[in-house]
CSV table of C-alpha atoms in Angstrom, one decimal:
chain,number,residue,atom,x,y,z
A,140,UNK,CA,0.0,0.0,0.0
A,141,UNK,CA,0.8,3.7,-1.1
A,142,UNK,CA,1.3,5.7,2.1
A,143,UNK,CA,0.3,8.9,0.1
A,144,UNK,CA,-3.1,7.3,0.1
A,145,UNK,CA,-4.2,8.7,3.5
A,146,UNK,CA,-4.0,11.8,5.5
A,147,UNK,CA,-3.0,10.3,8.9
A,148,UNK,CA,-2.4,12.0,12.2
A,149,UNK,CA,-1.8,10.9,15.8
A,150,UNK,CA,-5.2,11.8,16.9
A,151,UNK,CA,-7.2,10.6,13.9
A,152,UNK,CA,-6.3,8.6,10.9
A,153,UNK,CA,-8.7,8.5,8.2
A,154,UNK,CA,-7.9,6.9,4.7
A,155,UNK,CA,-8.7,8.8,1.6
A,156,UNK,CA,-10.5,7.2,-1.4
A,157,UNK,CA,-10.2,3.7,-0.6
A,158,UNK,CA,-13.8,2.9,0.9
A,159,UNK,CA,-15.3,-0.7,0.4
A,160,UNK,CA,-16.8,-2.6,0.1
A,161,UNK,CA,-17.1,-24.8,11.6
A,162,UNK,CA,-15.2,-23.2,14.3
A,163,UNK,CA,-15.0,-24.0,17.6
A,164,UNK,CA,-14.8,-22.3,21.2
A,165,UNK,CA,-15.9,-19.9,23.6
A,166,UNK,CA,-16.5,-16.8,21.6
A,167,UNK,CA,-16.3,-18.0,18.2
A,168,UNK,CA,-19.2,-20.3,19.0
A,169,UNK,CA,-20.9,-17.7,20.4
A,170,UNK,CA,-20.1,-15.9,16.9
A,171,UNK,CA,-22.2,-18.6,15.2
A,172,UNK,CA,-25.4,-17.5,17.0
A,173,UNK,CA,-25.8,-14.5,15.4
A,174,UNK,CA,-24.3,-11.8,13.9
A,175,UNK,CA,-25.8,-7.6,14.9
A,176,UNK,CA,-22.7,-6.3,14.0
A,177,UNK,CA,-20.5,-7.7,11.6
A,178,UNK,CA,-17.0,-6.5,10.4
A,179,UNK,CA,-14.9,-7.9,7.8
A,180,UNK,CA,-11.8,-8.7,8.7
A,181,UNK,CA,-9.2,-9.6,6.0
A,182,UNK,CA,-5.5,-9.9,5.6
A,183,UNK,CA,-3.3,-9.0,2.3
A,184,UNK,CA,0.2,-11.1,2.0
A,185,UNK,CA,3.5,-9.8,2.9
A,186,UNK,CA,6.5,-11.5,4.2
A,187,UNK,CA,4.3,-14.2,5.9
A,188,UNK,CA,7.1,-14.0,9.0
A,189,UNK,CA,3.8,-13.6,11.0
A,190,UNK,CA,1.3,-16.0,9.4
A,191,UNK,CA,1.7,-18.8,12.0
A,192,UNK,CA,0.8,-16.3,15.0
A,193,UNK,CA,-2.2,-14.8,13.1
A,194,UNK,CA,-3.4,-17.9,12.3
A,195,UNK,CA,-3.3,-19.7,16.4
A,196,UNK,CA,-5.0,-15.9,17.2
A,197,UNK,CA,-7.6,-16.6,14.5
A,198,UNK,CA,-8.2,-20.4,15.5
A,199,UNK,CA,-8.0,-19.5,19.4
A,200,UNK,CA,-11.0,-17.0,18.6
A,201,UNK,CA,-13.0,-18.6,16.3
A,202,UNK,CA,-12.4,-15.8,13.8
A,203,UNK,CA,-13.0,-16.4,9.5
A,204,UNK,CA,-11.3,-13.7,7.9
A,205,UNK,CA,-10.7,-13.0,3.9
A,206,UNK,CA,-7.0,-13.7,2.9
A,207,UNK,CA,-6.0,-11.4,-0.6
A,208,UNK,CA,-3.0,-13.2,-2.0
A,209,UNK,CA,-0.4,-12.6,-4.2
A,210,UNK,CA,2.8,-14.4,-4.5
A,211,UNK,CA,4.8,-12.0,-3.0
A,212,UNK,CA,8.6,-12.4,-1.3
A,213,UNK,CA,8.7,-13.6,1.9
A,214,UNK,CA,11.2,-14.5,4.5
A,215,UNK,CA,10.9,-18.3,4.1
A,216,UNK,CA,10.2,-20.3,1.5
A,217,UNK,CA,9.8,-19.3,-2.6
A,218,UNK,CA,7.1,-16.6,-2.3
A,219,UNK,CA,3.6,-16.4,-0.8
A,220,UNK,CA,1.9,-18.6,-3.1
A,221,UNK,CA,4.9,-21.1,-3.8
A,222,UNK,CA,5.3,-24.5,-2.8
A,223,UNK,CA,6.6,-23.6,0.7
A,224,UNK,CA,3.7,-21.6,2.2
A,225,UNK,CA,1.0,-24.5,0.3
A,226,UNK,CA,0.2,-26.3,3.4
A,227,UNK,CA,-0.5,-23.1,5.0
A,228,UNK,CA,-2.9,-21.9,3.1
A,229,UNK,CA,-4.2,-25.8,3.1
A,230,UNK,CA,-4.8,-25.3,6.8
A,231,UNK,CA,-6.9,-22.0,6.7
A,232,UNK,CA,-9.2,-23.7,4.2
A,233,UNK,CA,-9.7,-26.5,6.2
A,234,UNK,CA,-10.3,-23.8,8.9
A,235,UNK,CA,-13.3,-22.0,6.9
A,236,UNK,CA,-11.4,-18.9,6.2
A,237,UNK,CA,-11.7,-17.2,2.5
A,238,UNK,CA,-9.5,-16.3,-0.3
A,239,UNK,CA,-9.1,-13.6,-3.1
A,240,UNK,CA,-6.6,-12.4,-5.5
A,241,UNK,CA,-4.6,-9.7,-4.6
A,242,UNK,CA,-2.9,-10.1,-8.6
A,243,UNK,CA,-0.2,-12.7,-8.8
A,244,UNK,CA,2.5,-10.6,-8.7
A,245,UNK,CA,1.3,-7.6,-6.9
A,246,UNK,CA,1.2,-5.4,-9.8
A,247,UNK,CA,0.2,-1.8,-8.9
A,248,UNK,CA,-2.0,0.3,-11.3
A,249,UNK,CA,0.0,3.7,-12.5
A,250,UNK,CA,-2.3,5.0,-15.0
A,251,UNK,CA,-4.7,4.6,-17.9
A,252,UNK,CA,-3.2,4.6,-21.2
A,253,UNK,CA,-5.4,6.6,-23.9
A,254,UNK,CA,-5.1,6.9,-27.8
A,255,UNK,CA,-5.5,10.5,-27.9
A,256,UNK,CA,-6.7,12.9,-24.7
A,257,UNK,CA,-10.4,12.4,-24.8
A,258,UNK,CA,-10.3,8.8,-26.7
A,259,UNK,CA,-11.4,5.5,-24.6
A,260,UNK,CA,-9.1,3.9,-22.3
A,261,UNK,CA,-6.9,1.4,-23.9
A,262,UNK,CA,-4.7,-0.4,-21.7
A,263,UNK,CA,-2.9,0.5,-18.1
A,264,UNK,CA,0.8,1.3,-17.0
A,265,UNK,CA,1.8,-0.9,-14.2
A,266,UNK,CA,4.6,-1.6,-11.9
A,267,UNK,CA,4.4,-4.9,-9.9
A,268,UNK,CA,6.7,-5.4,-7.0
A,269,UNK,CA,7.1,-9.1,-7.5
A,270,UNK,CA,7.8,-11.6,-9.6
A,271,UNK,CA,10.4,-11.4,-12.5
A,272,UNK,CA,9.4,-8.0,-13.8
A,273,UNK,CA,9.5,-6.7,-10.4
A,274,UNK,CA,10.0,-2.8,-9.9
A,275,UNK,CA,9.8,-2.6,-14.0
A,276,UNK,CA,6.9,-0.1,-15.1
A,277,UNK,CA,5.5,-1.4,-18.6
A,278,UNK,CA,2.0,-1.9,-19.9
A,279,UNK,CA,-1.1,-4.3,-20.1
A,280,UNK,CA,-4.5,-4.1,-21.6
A,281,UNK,CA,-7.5,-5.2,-19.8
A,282,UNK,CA,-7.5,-9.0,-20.9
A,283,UNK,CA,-3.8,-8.9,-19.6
A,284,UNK,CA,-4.7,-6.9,-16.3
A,285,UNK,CA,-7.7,-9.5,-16.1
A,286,UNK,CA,-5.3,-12.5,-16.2
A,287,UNK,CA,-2.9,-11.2,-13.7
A,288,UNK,CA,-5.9,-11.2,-11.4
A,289,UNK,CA,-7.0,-14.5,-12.4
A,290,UNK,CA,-3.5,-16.2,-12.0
A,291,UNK,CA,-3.5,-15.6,-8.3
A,292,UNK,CA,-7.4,-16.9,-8.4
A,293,UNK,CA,-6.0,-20.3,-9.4
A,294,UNK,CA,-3.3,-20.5,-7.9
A,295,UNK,CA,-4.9,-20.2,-4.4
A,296,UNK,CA,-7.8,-23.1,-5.7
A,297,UNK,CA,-4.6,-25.0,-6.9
A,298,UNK,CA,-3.0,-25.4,-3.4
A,299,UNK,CA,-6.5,-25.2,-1.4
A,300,UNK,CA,-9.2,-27.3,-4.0
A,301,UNK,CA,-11.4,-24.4,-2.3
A,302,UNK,CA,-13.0,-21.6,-5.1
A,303,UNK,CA,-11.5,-18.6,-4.4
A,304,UNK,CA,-14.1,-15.7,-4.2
A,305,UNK,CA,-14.7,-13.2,-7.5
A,306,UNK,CA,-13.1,-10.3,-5.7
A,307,UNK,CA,-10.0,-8.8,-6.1
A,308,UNK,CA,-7.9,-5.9,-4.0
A,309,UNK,CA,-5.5,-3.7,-6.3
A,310,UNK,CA,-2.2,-3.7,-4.7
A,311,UNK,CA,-2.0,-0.1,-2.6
A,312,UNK,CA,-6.1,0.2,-3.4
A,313,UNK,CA,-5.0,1.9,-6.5
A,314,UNK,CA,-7.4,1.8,-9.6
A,315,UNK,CA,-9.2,3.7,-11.7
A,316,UNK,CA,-13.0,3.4,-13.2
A,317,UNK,CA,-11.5,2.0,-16.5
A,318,UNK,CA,-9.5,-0.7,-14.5
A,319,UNK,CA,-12.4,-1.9,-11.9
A,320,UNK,CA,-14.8,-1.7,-15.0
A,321,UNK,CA,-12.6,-4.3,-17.0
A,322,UNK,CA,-12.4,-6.2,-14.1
A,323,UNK,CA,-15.5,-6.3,-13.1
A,324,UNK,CA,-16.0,-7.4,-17.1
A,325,UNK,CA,-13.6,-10.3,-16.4
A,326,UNK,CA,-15.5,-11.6,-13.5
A,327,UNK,CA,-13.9,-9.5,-10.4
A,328,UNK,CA,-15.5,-7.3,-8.0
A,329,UNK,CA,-12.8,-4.9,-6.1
A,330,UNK,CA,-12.7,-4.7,-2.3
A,331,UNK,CA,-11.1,-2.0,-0.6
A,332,UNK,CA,-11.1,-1.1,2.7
A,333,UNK,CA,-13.1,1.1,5.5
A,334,UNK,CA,-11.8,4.6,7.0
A,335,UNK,CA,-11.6,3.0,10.3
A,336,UNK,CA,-11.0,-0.2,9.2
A,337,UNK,CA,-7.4,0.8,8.0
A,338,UNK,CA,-5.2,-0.8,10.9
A,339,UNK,CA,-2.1,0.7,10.3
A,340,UNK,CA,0.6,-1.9,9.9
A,341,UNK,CA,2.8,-0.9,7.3
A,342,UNK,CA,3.3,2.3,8.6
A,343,UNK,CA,6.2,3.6,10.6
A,344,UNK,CA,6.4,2.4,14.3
A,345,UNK,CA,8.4,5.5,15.6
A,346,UNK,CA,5.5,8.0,14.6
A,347,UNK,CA,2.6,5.2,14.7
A,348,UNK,CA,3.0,3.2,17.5
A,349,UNK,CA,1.3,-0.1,18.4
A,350,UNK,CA,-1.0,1.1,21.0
A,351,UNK,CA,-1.9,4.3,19.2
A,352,UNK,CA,-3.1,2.2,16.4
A,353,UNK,CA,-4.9,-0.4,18.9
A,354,UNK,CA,-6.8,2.2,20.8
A,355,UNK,CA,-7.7,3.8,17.6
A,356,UNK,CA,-9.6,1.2,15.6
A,357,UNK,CA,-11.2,0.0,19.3
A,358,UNK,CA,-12.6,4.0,18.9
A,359,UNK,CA,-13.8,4.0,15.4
A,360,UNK,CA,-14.1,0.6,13.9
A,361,UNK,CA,-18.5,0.3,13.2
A,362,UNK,CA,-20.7,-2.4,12.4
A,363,UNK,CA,-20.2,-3.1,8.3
A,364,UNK,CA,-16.5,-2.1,8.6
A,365,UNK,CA,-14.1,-3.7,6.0
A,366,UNK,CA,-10.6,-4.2,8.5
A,367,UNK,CA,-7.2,-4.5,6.4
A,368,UNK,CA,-3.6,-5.9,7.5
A,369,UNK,CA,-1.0,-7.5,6.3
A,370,UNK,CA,0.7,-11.5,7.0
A,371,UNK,CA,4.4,-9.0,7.3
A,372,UNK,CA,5.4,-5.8,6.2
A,373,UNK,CA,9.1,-5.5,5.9
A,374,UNK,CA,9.4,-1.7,6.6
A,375,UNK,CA,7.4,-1.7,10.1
A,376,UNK,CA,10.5,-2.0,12.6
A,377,UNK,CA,8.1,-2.7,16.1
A,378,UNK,CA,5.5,-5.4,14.2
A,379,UNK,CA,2.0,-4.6,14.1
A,380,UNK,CA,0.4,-8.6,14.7
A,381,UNK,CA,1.6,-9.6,18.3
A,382,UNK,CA,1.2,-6.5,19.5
A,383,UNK,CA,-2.1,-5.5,18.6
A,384,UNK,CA,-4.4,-8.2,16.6
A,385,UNK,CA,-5.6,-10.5,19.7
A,386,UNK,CA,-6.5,-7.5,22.0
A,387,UNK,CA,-8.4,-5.7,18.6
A,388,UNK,CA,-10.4,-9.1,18.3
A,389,UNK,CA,-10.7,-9.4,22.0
A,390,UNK,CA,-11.8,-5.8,22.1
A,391,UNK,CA,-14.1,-5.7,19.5
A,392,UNK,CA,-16.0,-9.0,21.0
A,393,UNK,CA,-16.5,-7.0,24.0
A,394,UNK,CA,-18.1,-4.4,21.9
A,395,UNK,CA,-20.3,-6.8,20.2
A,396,UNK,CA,-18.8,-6.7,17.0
A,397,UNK,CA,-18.6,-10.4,15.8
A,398,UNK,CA,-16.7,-11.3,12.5
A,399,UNK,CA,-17.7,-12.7,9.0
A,400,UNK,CA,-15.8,-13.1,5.8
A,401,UNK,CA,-16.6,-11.1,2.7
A,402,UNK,CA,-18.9,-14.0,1.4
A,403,UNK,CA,-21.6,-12.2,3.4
A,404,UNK,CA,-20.9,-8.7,3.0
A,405,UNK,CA,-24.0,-7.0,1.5
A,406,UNK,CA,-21.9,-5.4,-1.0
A,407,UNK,CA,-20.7,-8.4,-2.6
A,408,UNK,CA,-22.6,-11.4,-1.6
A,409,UNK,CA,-25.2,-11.2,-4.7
A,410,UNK,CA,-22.2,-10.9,-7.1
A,411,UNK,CA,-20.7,-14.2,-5.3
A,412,UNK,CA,-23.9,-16.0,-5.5
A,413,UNK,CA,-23.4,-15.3,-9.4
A,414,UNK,CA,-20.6,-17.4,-9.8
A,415,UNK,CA,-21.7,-20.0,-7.0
């Protein structure tokens, strides 16, 4: 994600134009009963150096989240969605959690390429991060840009046997109407996140620390709330996940807040049902 996305202060942070979209124990069964306020938790890869403790905080809860993948570099292993990390994301299916592409190789959108000023969009620049044109800036047209979404798509039902979900996130949240429209052609529906529902773990520690961010979203997360992290975000030097994910979850039980994947989000669950 694109720091330059949001206007963030100690006090408040608010993000700017990026808006939407069988377990056991105590308090996930409890979950199960009912559901008067729902958020939507979900996770976007990283370095997946914490994806073993968020999944025991998940499981320990009775939490289903939505994972966005993409095969990004880790600290272990050959990449997010490589052979290492398989069994992983075999164990979170098993668990009920769902899954989305997050492009295969976390291409970021950097514009919309046009003919001539006013003439239709014809194709996109875009710079992914991973992969072997990593940090290179070239172009794709919307069947190409399609692909790149549906690449991670199977991938993920490769290693899990489980259908991912026809939703995508744009690396950073960073699209335009032409690129969600040819998307949304190709069978994707984008998911972005909530104002309050932006946790803050890829930004710095020194000026954003742990607590801040913790007693933050306990203040503003609300019922429909799309929540986004990260499995690892190599920049963060004091990590976001054992610090501050089992006292949000924790937290937000105690408010009543009880979570659901974006299956049955309101937003998107007719267009999932489409493709059922």
């Amino acid at each position: 994600m694109d720091r330059r996305n949001f206007a963030l202060s100690l006090g408040g942070m608010a993000a700017l134009g990026v808006l939407r979209p069988a377990m056991a124990g105590g308090q996930g069964a409890a979950q199960a009963s009912g559901c008067a306020k729902p958020v939507y938790l979900s996770f976007d890869t990283g370095h997946m150096g914490i994806a073993d403790f968020v999944a025991d905080v998940l499981r320990r809860h009775g939490v289903r989240v939505s994972f966005f993948a993409a095969n990004e570099a880790t600290q272990q292993g050959d990449g997010s969605l490589g052979d290492h990390w398989a069994p992983w994301w075999r164990a979170r299916a098993a668990e009920g959690h769902e899954f989305a592409s997050h492009t295969y190789d976390h291409m970021y959108w950097r514009g919309d390429l046009r003919a001539s000023k006013d003439g239709p969009v014809t194709g996109f620049r875009v710079r992914p991060s991973a992969g072997p044109r990593a940090n290179q800036s070239f172009t794709v047209d919307a069947a190409g840009y399609c692909e790149e979404i549906a690449r991670s798509a199977r991938r993920l039902q490769q290693i899990t046997g489980q259908k991912p979900l026809p939703l995508f996130r744009a690396p950073g949240g960073k699209t335009s109407p032409a690129l969600l429209d040819a998307a949304r052609h190709g069978g994707y529906l984008h998911v972005g996140w909530s104002s309050a529902g932006f946790l803050g773990d890829e930004l710095p520690s020194d000026r954003y620390p742990n607590d801040q961010l913790l007693a933050r979203a306990l203040r503003s997360i609300r019922s429909g709330d799309i929540l986004l992290a990260h499995l690892g975000i190599w920049s963060r030097k004091d990590p976001w996940a054992p610090a501050v994910l089992e006292p949000l979850i924790t937290g937000l039980l105690k408010q009543g807040f009880c979570f659901r994947t974006l299956r049955e989000h309101p937003d998107y669950r007719d267009w999932i049902a489409k493709f059922a």
